[in-house]
Amino acid sequence: MAAPVILAIDAMSGDHGYPVAVDAALSSLREHPQLQLILVGDEGRLRAALAERNHAGDPRLVLQHASEVVEMDEPPSKALRNKKDSSMRVAINLVKEGRARAAVSAGNTGALMATAKFVLKTLPGIDRPAIISAIPSVNGHVHMLDLGANAECSADQLVQFAVMGSALVTAAYGIQRPKVALLNIGEEEIKGNDTIKLAASLLQQSSLNYIGFVEGDGIFLRDVDVVVCDGFVGNVALKTGEGVAKLVHQFMKEEFTRNVFTKAAAVAAMPALKALGRRMDPRNYNGASFAGLTGIVIKSHGSADALAFAHAIGVAIKAVEQDIPARISSLLGRVVKPADDAAPGAEAA
Amino acid sequence: MAAPVILAIDAMSGDHGYPVAVDAALSSLREHPQLQLILVGDEGRLRAALAERNHAGDPRLVLQHASEVVEMDEPPSKALRNKKDSSMRVAINLVKEGRARAAVSAGNTGALMATAKFVLKTLPGIDRPAIISAIPSVNGHVHMLDLGANAECSADQLVQFAVMGSALVTAAYGIQRPKVALLNIGEEEIKGNDTIKLAASLLQQSSLNYIGFVEGDGIFLRDVDVVVCDGFVGNVALKTGEGVAKLVHQFMKEEFTRNVFTKAAAVAAMPALKALGRRMDPRNYNGASFAGLTGIVIKSHGSADALAFAHAIGVAIKAVEQDIPARISSLLGRVVKPADDAAPGAEAA
């Protein structure tokens, strides 16, 4: 049997609060025998919710009280300063203290990132953490970062993102030399800006498997494992993709409910449409990693239901079992040359 | 009957060359009785193509010889310097000389933009032209700019884009106060960068109907008429949307051809699927305007077929009949305050 994996779950944050987190926790415990969970939040409410579900006294599930909750629209700096006993903060503290191997939260991204960075710190050689997630593509899926932590990025940071993405894909999927691309635009005259051009030249010189630029459609249609971009562009691309998927869904519903013939056709087409729905279902992609920290923090979508939240817990289990932070550190050491002032010592060794 | 509209068609550029342009020209002449066309390109080939299609001697169609063609991957600066007799350049010259009211080209975007800017110049008060196009949305469609002409934009430029987009939507669709939004990302802490924040404050003070920020999914799902962003983000969003639409199409094809039952269902579902296909068909959105120039230039997709190219010709006809450049100038004068050095004169008046 696999070694135990202990996760801290911020059970109070997110649009739907603790009932969703509790349901997700229980289904995850059933699915993953190696899993042990620390549910962080209002102990009274959590105890009641577990009792309601006939799960009081499960030895693989312990409670950790936290008296506060970070609101979904609370400014990160305020949450960080004023809510030292929030379920979010306490869950991340458990990772820092080594009592949990990862934290999972559906709380507000900005506050979660600020808190995670403050408590856990970035890995040596990483300037800022980035948000990375799998998204569906013609090859199954592709990993993209940064999805919104850093609105502006330097070329060095983009290279660090490429390292993080490569290490994560290698660890989680066993792909030895993941194909890495930079997201860019296609017009020759203005192909990228100076930052992108510099990042491209740095990646070309690196030992990563850098395959060049992809455009927006290439994220989904090209044979690529990791797509790198700044957090502004990445966030817009991610949400644009979600928007188009919803638009197609809406149009499809309108067309299939147009008249009695199309309604009958919809019944016949249901198995294929349902299979399509499963492949595009964002719940099956829920769980973004905050890469570049010394510990593992997984962000679940604020509006996640129990199925989606459980998927985010699955992402956390994978990250723990593959020890992603250590893999990122190790790859970073091989890709990015040591600073010049370290060179004499290295020569003497 | 509507007043005659004379357009110059760059018949040689684009992936498929003159046969597509000739077919599109002939179908457009059939559809729009007020239309007259100047086909620009290799006179011998164009004459032969028209003869083949039994259209030699059509009085509404004249040929203008041009000896060169700008290649699809030719650097804009090179095309501008070396190809003074290209079909692209000659078509734009016809607009400059007043012999045509607009030019339509499927040539490379960078070269077309550079040539159009050089020959036609920008309108007073416009720093740089932007690429604007309609894209499908839950409300029918939305106009978005810039789609790739300017990788980096100042706040003032974003405001100019908002003016251009508003004027175009008012002119073309009779919407008196189009809802204008800035494309942004959602996380509180890093909501936008300084440029976006400044643009938002300028738009709030303007007389435009500015409704605030939209995120990537909002382009397609929110009640908005004009979405403004820089050309890098706009191009990524546009192509991301195309990519997701193609991905859904691919997944749908796979699901409906999985077995004999799903294949039978596909036959039953065909009318609804075809209607869906028409609504999402990018050919029905072909034809992007270069807004902010003194004349009208419409860019057709390089890979456009005759149906798509004809749609771009339709966009040009609409732009001519609504006199978009004059509308942009007029709205710009009302939205953007005159420069300080003009103020004393204004007070004296």
XYZ file of C-alpha atoms in Angstrom:
698
model
C 0.000 0.000 0.000
C 1.125 3.531 -0.738
C 2.640 5.564 2.117
C 0.125 7.729 3.986
C -0.533 11.181 2.571
C -1.741 13.787 5.068
C -3.463 16.867 3.647
C -4.844 19.994 5.320
C -8.202 21.047 3.900
C -9.374 24.658 4.309
C -12.973 23.594 4.854
C -14.524 27.069 5.279
C -13.496 29.081 2.214
C -15.126 29.022 -1.196
C -18.560 30.111 -2.385
C -20.319 27.110 -0.863
C -18.440 26.804 2.445
C -17.909 23.697 4.562
C -20.669 21.349 3.293
C -18.915 21.000 -0.077
C -15.502 20.571 1.548
C -16.831 17.903 3.922
C -18.519 15.954 1.104
C -15.357 16.151 -0.993
C -13.222 15.052 1.950
C -15.377 11.980 2.615
C -15.487 10.874 -1.028
C -11.708 11.381 -1.315
C -11.105 9.227 1.766
C -13.174 6.461 0.176
C -11.268 6.738 -3.096
C -7.704 7.043 -1.763
C -6.866 4.512 0.985
C -3.512 6.191 1.664
C -5.207 9.543 2.378
C -5.531 11.176 5.813
C -7.169 14.570 6.188
C -7.059 17.459 8.628
C -10.241 19.500 8.161
C -9.553 23.083 9.186
C -12.364 25.413 10.247
C -15.197 25.940 12.716
C -14.897 22.800 14.806
C -18.526 22.794 15.973
C -19.961 23.072 12.513
C -17.553 20.582 11.017
C -18.272 18.072 13.801
C -22.011 18.471 13.185
C -21.595 18.093 9.427
C -19.610 14.888 9.918
C -22.164 13.508 12.381
C -24.969 14.256 9.901
C -23.069 12.186 7.364
C -22.440 9.393 9.910
C -18.720 10.027 9.853
C -17.975 11.108 13.387
C -14.880 9.357 14.706
C -13.246 8.387 11.387
C -9.600 7.767 12.417
C -8.312 9.102 9.050
C -10.059 12.435 9.541
C -9.148 14.921 12.271
C -10.405 18.431 12.908
C -8.317 21.542 13.500
C -10.222 24.537 14.788
C -9.842 27.940 13.118
C -12.010 30.834 14.274
C -11.968 33.026 11.138
C -12.772 32.785 7.433
C -11.214 34.871 4.643
C -14.014 36.362 2.556
C -14.026 35.713 -1.199
C -13.629 39.418 -1.987
C -11.328 40.320 0.908
C -8.159 42.124 -0.161
C -5.178 39.764 0.237
C -3.135 42.232 2.256
C -6.013 42.637 4.718
C -6.528 38.886 5.039
C -2.815 38.415 5.630
C -2.637 41.138 8.279
C -5.893 40.653 10.147
C -6.948 37.015 9.876
C -4.177 35.059 11.531
C -6.638 32.397 12.670
C -8.427 31.907 9.360
C -9.038 28.392 8.083
C -6.832 29.290 5.106
C -3.916 30.479 7.205
C -4.129 27.606 9.681
C -4.227 25.047 6.840
C -1.065 26.534 5.340
C 0.576 26.711 8.771
C 0.030 22.945 9.070
C 2.106 22.488 5.908
C 4.803 24.799 7.250
C 4.914 22.829 10.529
C 5.191 19.521 8.679
C 1.911 18.229 10.099
C 0.387 18.137 6.589
C 2.116 17.606 3.257
C -0.168 19.946 1.307
C -3.030 22.401 1.767
C -6.146 22.562 -0.406
C -8.372 25.663 -0.389
C -11.256 27.063 -2.445
C -10.596 30.501 -0.985
C -9.886 33.715 -2.835
C -6.828 33.306 -5.050
C -5.119 36.535 -4.121
C -5.356 35.929 -0.380
C -4.363 32.280 -0.737
C -1.304 33.199 -2.820
C -0.268 36.006 -0.461
C -0.654 33.783 2.584
C 1.092 30.799 0.978
C 4.008 32.981 -0.091
C 4.272 34.636 3.323
C 4.118 31.407 5.314
C 5.915 28.947 3.050
C 8.305 31.240 1.083
C 9.515 30.603 -2.460
C 12.133 28.005 -3.384
C 15.717 29.274 -3.797
C 16.089 30.659 -7.338
C 12.371 31.355 -7.756
C 11.359 35.029 -7.713
C 7.616 34.519 -7.572
C 5.300 31.520 -7.493
C 2.987 30.876 -10.439
C -0.401 29.242 -10.823
C -0.369 26.143 -13.019
C -3.182 23.839 -14.050
C -3.972 21.162 -16.595
C -6.468 22.172 -19.291
C -8.032 19.969 -21.985
C -6.294 19.806 -25.351
C -6.322 17.711 -28.481
C -3.604 15.525 -26.918
C -5.568 14.971 -23.717
C -4.334 17.909 -21.728
C -1.696 20.598 -21.522
C -0.295 22.448 -18.500
C -0.296 26.220 -18.586
C 1.284 28.845 -16.313
C 1.067 31.543 -15.010
C -2.723 31.625 -14.802
C -2.987 34.846 -12.840
C -0.530 35.277 -9.972
C 1.773 37.740 -11.755
C 0.272 40.348 -14.067
C 3.707 41.336 -15.318
C 6.714 39.051 -15.621
C 10.369 39.382 -16.535
C 12.085 37.050 -18.998
C 13.855 35.347 -16.083
C 10.533 34.695 -14.412
C 9.128 33.171 -17.607
C 12.140 30.844 -17.681
C 11.494 29.902 -14.047
C 7.875 29.162 -14.988
C 9.119 26.901 -17.795
C 11.273 25.006 -15.276
C 8.381 24.645 -12.821
C 6.029 23.430 -15.546
C 8.557 20.934 -16.883
C 9.343 19.527 -13.469
C 5.663 19.167 -12.620
C 4.761 17.416 -15.879
C 7.744 15.069 -15.602
C 6.902 14.205 -12.006
C 3.179 13.819 -12.444
C 3.037 12.157 -15.859
C 6.454 10.572 -16.350
C 7.154 12.605 -19.494
C 10.936 12.871 -19.427
C 11.445 15.919 -21.655
C 8.143 17.818 -21.750
C 7.687 20.084 -24.763
C 7.693 23.690 -23.548
C 6.343 26.617 -25.590
C 5.973 30.354 -25.040
C 2.553 31.842 -25.737
C 2.898 34.590 -28.331
C 1.044 36.357 -31.135
C 1.502 35.624 -34.777
C 2.074 38.828 -36.613
C 5.630 39.069 -37.827
C 6.182 42.797 -37.277
C 5.195 42.724 -33.670
C 5.939 39.121 -32.811
C 6.034 39.420 -29.081
C 7.600 42.137 -27.026
C 11.174 42.396 -25.733
C 10.408 40.269 -22.665
C 9.101 37.371 -24.753
C 11.984 37.584 -27.202
C 14.526 37.527 -24.375
C 12.726 34.629 -22.673
C 12.768 32.729 -25.986
C 16.503 33.190 -26.352
C 17.120 32.109 -22.730
C 14.966 29.019 -23.226
C 16.763 28.153 -26.456
C 20.049 28.129 -24.544
C 18.615 26.099 -21.661
C 18.509 22.328 -21.349
C 14.704 22.358 -21.398
C 12.888 20.902 -24.396
C 11.846 24.321 -25.703
C 9.887 24.054 -28.976
C 9.226 27.746 -29.700
C 6.141 29.951 -29.780
C 2.524 28.863 -29.828
C -0.421 31.158 -30.536
C -3.714 31.084 -28.622
C -5.212 28.269 -30.676
C -2.001 26.265 -30.283
C -2.618 25.852 -26.546
C -5.424 23.443 -27.437
C -4.369 22.148 -30.846
C -0.558 21.805 -30.843
C 1.558 18.938 -29.550
C 2.899 20.722 -26.470
C 3.073 19.817 -22.757
C 3.754 23.160 -21.053
C 2.625 26.604 -22.225
C 4.327 29.550 -20.518
C 3.018 33.119 -20.338
C 2.592 35.978 -17.886
C -0.326 35.870 -15.472
C -2.382 38.510 -17.247
C -2.332 36.763 -20.617
C -2.683 33.329 -19.010
C -5.705 34.347 -16.986
C -7.387 35.940 -20.003
C -6.671 32.857 -22.142
C -7.966 30.452 -19.481
C -11.181 32.385 -18.955
C -11.647 33.008 -22.673
C -11.491 29.262 -23.171
C -14.085 28.717 -20.443
C -16.274 31.402 -22.017
C -16.197 29.850 -25.475
C -16.921 26.390 -24.060
C -19.959 27.820 -22.253
C -21.044 29.694 -25.384
C -20.929 26.509 -27.461
C -22.890 24.720 -24.751
C -25.524 27.490 -24.758
C -25.799 27.499 -28.580
C -26.057 23.700 -28.593
C -28.862 23.778 -26.041
C -30.727 26.358 -28.121
C -30.346 24.331 -31.317
C -31.399 21.030 -29.734
C -34.500 22.555 -28.102
C -35.604 24.463 -31.212
C -38.452 22.107 -32.207
C -39.860 18.612 -31.706
C -37.461 17.090 -34.259
C -34.332 18.560 -32.745
C -35.601 17.552 -29.278
C -36.002 13.959 -30.438
C -32.537 14.104 -31.979
C -31.155 15.341 -28.656
C -32.442 12.192 -26.956
C -30.716 10.012 -29.543
C -27.558 12.086 -29.301
C -27.509 12.120 -25.486
C -24.777 9.463 -24.947
C -22.401 11.264 -27.321
C -23.289 14.691 -25.913
C -22.760 13.439 -22.357
C -19.371 11.990 -23.273
C -18.465 15.325 -24.845
C -19.631 17.089 -21.692
C -17.402 14.920 -19.522
C -14.345 15.661 -21.663
C -14.941 19.415 -21.455
C -16.201 19.470 -17.842
C -14.077 22.026 -15.974
C -14.704 20.084 -12.750
C -12.406 17.384 -14.088
C -9.642 19.985 -14.371
C -10.203 21.627 -11.007
C -7.154 22.065 -8.786
C -4.438 24.555 -9.720
C -1.006 24.271 -8.127
C 0.900 27.217 -6.673
C 4.270 26.248 -8.090
C 7.553 27.649 -6.804
C 6.823 27.482 -3.057
C 8.667 25.308 -0.534
C 5.385 23.496 0.152
C 2.353 22.349 -1.791
C -0.767 24.493 -1.983
C -3.636 23.582 -4.307
C -6.319 26.088 -5.222
C -9.801 24.741 -5.894
C -12.225 26.922 -7.859
C -14.299 29.127 -5.548
C -17.534 27.777 -7.008
C -16.395 24.139 -6.958
C -18.947 21.490 -6.014
C -17.952 18.338 -4.118
C -16.915 16.489 -7.309
C -14.672 19.370 -8.392
C -13.233 19.860 -4.882
C -12.444 16.137 -4.698
C -10.553 16.494 -7.982
C -8.448 19.253 -6.424
C -7.705 16.923 -3.485
C -6.572 14.341 -6.066
C -4.196 16.906 -7.574
C -2.768 17.527 -4.089
C -2.218 13.796 -3.494
C -0.328 13.503 -6.788
C 1.799 16.557 -5.960
C 2.708 15.094 -2.559
C 3.496 11.623 -3.894
C 5.718 13.082 -6.617
C 7.285 15.659 -4.275
C 6.890 18.443 -6.829
C 8.746 21.204 -4.901
C 11.897 19.060 -4.652
C 11.672 18.216 -8.345
C 11.384 21.894 -9.247
C 14.417 22.737 -7.102
C 16.464 19.995 -8.638
C 15.559 20.876 -12.242
C 16.125 24.571 -11.545
C 19.669 23.794 -10.366
C 20.388 22.000 -13.638
C 18.732 24.542 -15.991
C 19.722 27.874 -14.522
C 23.465 28.424 -14.257
C 24.801 29.283 -10.770
C 25.520 32.971 -10.209
C 29.029 34.152 -11.170
C 30.125 34.833 -7.609
C 29.636 31.128 -6.859
C 31.922 30.079 -9.710
C 35.307 30.241 -7.943
C 34.082 27.997 -5.160
C 32.679 25.580 -7.710
C 36.044 25.472 -9.511
C 37.900 24.803 -6.280
C 35.635 21.868 -5.466
C -31.409 52.154 -54.979
C -28.420 52.658 -52.702
C -25.597 54.918 -53.945
C -22.805 53.044 -55.727
C -20.007 51.678 -53.527
C -16.644 51.229 -55.240
C -14.162 48.896 -53.541
C -10.578 47.947 -54.419
C -9.917 44.222 -53.984
C -6.348 43.009 -53.522
C -6.946 39.917 -55.641
C -3.477 38.353 -55.361
C -2.693 38.104 -51.641
C -3.835 35.404 -49.227
C -3.051 31.703 -49.040
C -5.236 30.805 -52.008
C -4.486 33.721 -54.351
C -6.695 35.188 -57.061
C -9.193 32.341 -57.717
C -10.774 32.842 -54.282
C -10.793 36.638 -54.650
C -12.407 36.411 -58.113
C -15.109 34.002 -56.908
C -15.818 36.204 -53.891
C -15.944 39.317 -56.096
C -18.472 37.767 -58.470
C -20.751 36.480 -55.707
C -20.595 39.858 -53.958
C -21.588 41.675 -57.174
C -24.605 39.379 -57.460
C -25.575 40.000 -53.859
C -25.025 43.780 -53.656
C -26.484 45.706 -56.626
C -24.839 48.948 -55.479
C -21.379 47.369 -55.551
C -18.638 48.139 -58.087
C -15.236 46.469 -57.835
C -11.696 47.194 -58.939
C -9.787 43.901 -58.962
C -6.114 44.649 -58.388
C -3.419 42.225 -59.532
C -1.921 40.380 -62.480
C -4.165 41.613 -65.278
C -3.573 38.640 -67.560
C -4.438 36.071 -64.934
C -7.414 37.993 -63.633
C -8.761 38.476 -67.183
C -8.402 34.741 -67.830
C -10.077 33.856 -64.529
C -13.023 36.132 -65.353
C -13.323 34.687 -68.876
C -13.322 31.151 -67.450
C -16.245 32.201 -65.262
C -18.021 33.885 -68.228
C -17.649 37.302 -66.662
C -15.444 39.146 -69.131
C -16.822 42.637 -69.810
C -18.937 43.082 -66.663
C -19.333 46.894 -66.436
C -19.320 46.817 -62.610
C -15.934 45.098 -62.527
C -12.714 46.708 -63.724
C -9.138 45.480 -63.528
C -6.132 47.423 -62.257
C -2.781 45.862 -63.026
C -0.187 45.366 -60.267
C 3.037 43.526 -61.046
C 3.994 42.321 -57.569
C 2.539 40.316 -54.683
C 3.452 40.644 -50.991
C 4.275 37.188 -49.639
C 2.378 35.932 -46.588
C 5.564 35.738 -44.504
C 7.269 38.830 -45.911
C 8.438 41.296 -43.253
C 6.206 44.392 -43.360
C 9.119 46.828 -43.589
C 10.505 44.951 -46.596
C 7.124 44.858 -48.345
C 6.692 48.568 -47.721
C 10.149 49.470 -49.036
C 10.496 47.085 -51.983
C 7.045 46.270 -53.344
C 5.638 49.590 -54.498
C 3.656 47.877 -57.256
C 2.159 45.109 -55.159
C -1.552 44.355 -55.452
C -1.852 45.304 -51.764
C -0.158 48.691 -52.168
C -1.989 49.555 -55.395
C -5.365 48.675 -53.822
C -4.658 50.992 -50.883
C -3.388 53.711 -53.261
C -6.791 53.583 -54.996
C -8.416 54.461 -51.657
C -5.929 57.273 -51.096
C -6.643 58.669 -54.591
C -10.392 58.530 -53.993
C -10.951 56.059 -56.820
C -12.165 53.426 -54.330
C -13.893 53.926 -50.987
C -12.254 50.928 -49.287
C -9.648 48.235 -49.854
C -10.086 44.543 -48.989
C -7.064 42.246 -48.728
C -6.308 38.733 -47.467
C -2.616 39.599 -47.355
C -0.289 39.379 -44.385
C -1.600 41.506 -41.529
C 1.672 43.190 -40.631
C 2.397 44.305 -44.193
C -1.190 45.376 -44.777
C -1.205 47.446 -41.574
C 2.193 49.024 -42.313
C 1.164 49.884 -45.878
C -2.260 51.196 -44.886
C -0.732 53.380 -42.183
C 1.968 54.695 -44.499
C -0.363 55.471 -47.395
C -3.545 56.559 -45.619
C -2.200 57.942 -42.292
C -4.082 57.891 -39.006
C -6.959 60.207 -38.171
C -6.120 63.326 -36.122
C -6.059 62.357 -32.445
C -5.362 58.670 -33.131
C -1.855 57.482 -32.263
C -2.087 54.061 -33.855
C -4.746 52.140 -35.753
C -6.237 49.014 -34.202
C -7.731 45.826 -35.607
C -11.392 45.336 -34.729
C -13.759 42.521 -35.583
C -17.107 41.102 -34.558
C -16.963 37.777 -32.725
C -19.882 35.542 -31.680
C -21.296 36.033 -28.191
C -24.335 35.096 -26.184
C -25.976 38.346 -27.357
C -25.288 37.644 -31.032
C -21.907 39.259 -31.328
C -19.458 41.599 -29.660
C -16.755 43.808 -31.178
C -13.252 43.503 -29.813
C -10.090 45.554 -30.356
C -7.111 45.593 -30.641
C -6.751 42.113 -32.116
C -3.043 42.290 -32.834
C -1.778 45.553 -34.330
C -0.219 46.919 -31.125
C 1.497 44.513 -28.736
C 1.822 47.229 -26.095
C -0.592 50.110 -25.601
C -0.762 53.202 -23.410
C -3.892 54.133 -21.462
C -4.568 56.928 -23.980
C -4.443 54.423 -26.813
C -6.889 52.129 -25.030
C -9.261 55.110 -24.705
C -8.855 55.813 -28.435
C -9.682 52.168 -29.118
C -12.832 52.535 -27.008
C -13.836 55.541 -29.111
C -13.181 53.700 -32.376
C -15.135 50.669 -31.245
C -18.080 52.754 -30.033
C -18.251 54.769 -33.242
C -18.111 51.640 -35.371
C -20.824 49.821 -33.439
C -23.082 52.881 -33.438
C -22.600 53.377 -37.172
C -22.927 49.775 -38.216
C -25.662 48.579 -35.847
C -27.489 51.746 -34.790
C -26.705 51.172 -31.105
C -26.621 54.719 -29.747
C -24.568 54.189 -26.574
C -22.660 50.937 -27.009
C -21.548 49.308 -23.759
C -17.758 49.466 -23.580
C -15.653 47.278 -21.267
C -11.953 46.843 -20.589
C -10.620 43.289 -20.655
C -8.955 42.531 -17.344
C -8.174 39.721 -14.916
C -10.151 38.969 -11.818
C -7.860 38.698 -8.878
C -8.252 41.641 -6.536
C -4.630 42.109 -5.531
C -3.347 42.300 -9.060
C -6.441 43.554 -10.829
C -4.854 44.830 -13.964
C -1.672 46.798 -14.275
C -1.165 50.559 -14.064
C -2.061 51.060 -17.743
C -5.431 49.345 -17.366
C -6.216 51.178 -14.142
C -5.436 54.533 -15.766
C -7.471 53.660 -18.850
C -10.402 52.710 -16.607
C -10.277 56.037 -14.820
C -10.072 57.950 -18.139
C -13.031 55.986 -19.521
C -15.047 56.625 -16.370
C -14.581 60.367 -16.913
C -15.416 60.164 -20.631
C -18.839 60.453 -22.222
C -18.607 56.860 -23.488
C -20.927 54.237 -22.000
C -18.131 52.572 -20.047
C -19.404 49.632 -17.958
C -16.160 48.492 -16.280
C -13.982 45.414 -16.531
C -14.823 42.081 -18.116
C -12.772 38.917 -17.724
C -11.997 36.511 -20.554
C -15.268 34.604 -20.256
C -17.186 37.883 -20.165
C -16.247 38.611 -23.789
C -18.652 35.865 -24.818
C -21.105 35.778 -21.918
C -21.620 39.365 -20.718
C -23.962 42.017 -22.100
C -21.299 44.189 -23.712
C -20.868 45.697 -27.204
C -17.189 46.671 -27.312
C -14.307 44.950 -25.502
C -11.041 46.916 -25.385
C -7.575 45.480 -24.781
C -4.028 45.705 -26.090
C -3.130 43.797 -29.247
C -1.185 41.085 -27.495
C -3.977 40.103 -25.137
C -6.627 40.584 -27.849
C -4.818 38.366 -30.310
C -4.280 35.637 -27.705
C -7.947 35.810 -26.651
C -9.200 35.694 -30.246
C -7.048 32.716 -31.156
C -7.730 30.959 -27.850
C -11.421 31.220 -28.644
C -10.842 29.752 -32.106
C -8.765 26.979 -30.581
C -11.412 25.973 -28.065
C -14.126 26.031 -30.748
C -11.993 23.697 -32.881
C -11.274 21.475 -29.885
C -14.985 21.119 -29.119
C -15.613 20.344 -32.790
C -12.896 17.668 -32.744
C -14.179 16.091 -29.521
C -17.735 16.143 -30.900
C -16.615 14.383 -34.079
C -14.847 11.727 -32.020
C -17.873 11.140 -29.803
C -20.354 10.945 -32.690
C -18.193 8.477 -34.684
C -17.431 6.227 -31.712
C -19.819 3.402 -32.656
C -22.828 2.519 -34.792
C -25.276 3.997 -32.242
C -23.539 7.343 -31.960
C -23.211 7.439 -35.767
C -26.957 6.919 -36.131
C -27.544 9.618 -33.520
C -25.311 11.978 -35.507
C -27.592 11.579 -38.540
C -30.628 12.464 -36.433
C -28.775 15.357 -34.824
C -27.421 16.708 -38.122
C -29.843 19.653 -38.541
C -29.121 20.931 -35.028
C -25.379 20.306 -35.392
C -25.339 22.134 -38.727
C -27.195 25.097 -37.243
C -24.662 25.150 -34.408
C -21.860 24.991 -36.967
C -23.244 28.002 -38.832
C -23.443 30.059 -35.653
C -19.835 29.296 -34.755
C -18.471 29.354 -38.333
C -15.548 31.800 -38.341
C -16.214 32.475 -42.038
C -19.341 34.354 -40.990
C -17.140 36.648 -38.890
C -14.407 37.167 -41.474
C -13.388 40.747 -42.210
C -11.537 42.778 -39.581
C -11.431 46.570 -39.858
C -8.265 48.616 -39.468
C -9.840 51.363 -37.378
C -8.245 54.790 -36.902
C -7.063 55.397 -40.479
C -8.322 58.167 -42.774
C -9.627 55.474 -45.129
C -11.211 52.043 -44.881
C -9.103 48.888 -45.074
C -10.605 45.479 -44.358
C -8.444 42.454 -43.645
C -9.751 39.073 -44.744
C -8.256 35.965 -43.115
C -5.293 34.656 -45.125
C -6.877 31.239 -45.441
C -10.335 32.592 -46.324
C -12.356 30.722 -48.941
C -14.710 32.542 -51.328
C -17.591 32.537 -48.803
C -15.398 34.054 -46.095
C -13.791 36.566 -48.486
C -17.254 37.651 -49.636
C -18.163 38.258 -45.997
C -15.148 40.569 -45.674
C -16.355 42.447 -48.784
C -19.718 42.812 -47.025
C -17.965 44.313 -43.989
C -16.266 46.822 -46.319
C -19.574 47.815 -47.927
C -21.084 48.457 -44.496
C -18.049 50.513 -43.418
C -18.299 52.652 -46.581
C -22.043 53.188 -46.337
C -21.727 54.213 -42.683
C -18.592 56.293 -43.302
C -16.847 54.838 -40.260
C -13.677 57.024 -40.346
C -15.762 60.233 -40.208
C -17.833 58.804 -37.351
C -14.684 57.946 -35.406
C -13.307 61.469 -35.935
C -16.508 63.057 -34.829
C -16.883 60.908 -31.698
C -13.210 61.392 -30.843
C -13.703 65.173 -30.909
C -16.551 64.844 -28.410
C -14.913 62.317 -26.072
C -11.318 63.432 -25.875
C -10.837 66.980 -24.567
C -8.912 69.359 -26.845
C -5.252 69.860 -25.954
C -4.475 72.595 -23.421
C -2.862 74.915 -25.950
C -6.186 75.076 -27.791
C -8.051 76.151 -24.653
C -7.511 79.969 -24.768
C -8.935 80.125 -28.286
C -11.910 78.052 -27.203
C -12.559 80.434 -24.307
C -12.382 83.477 -26.579
C -14.961 82.005 -28.937
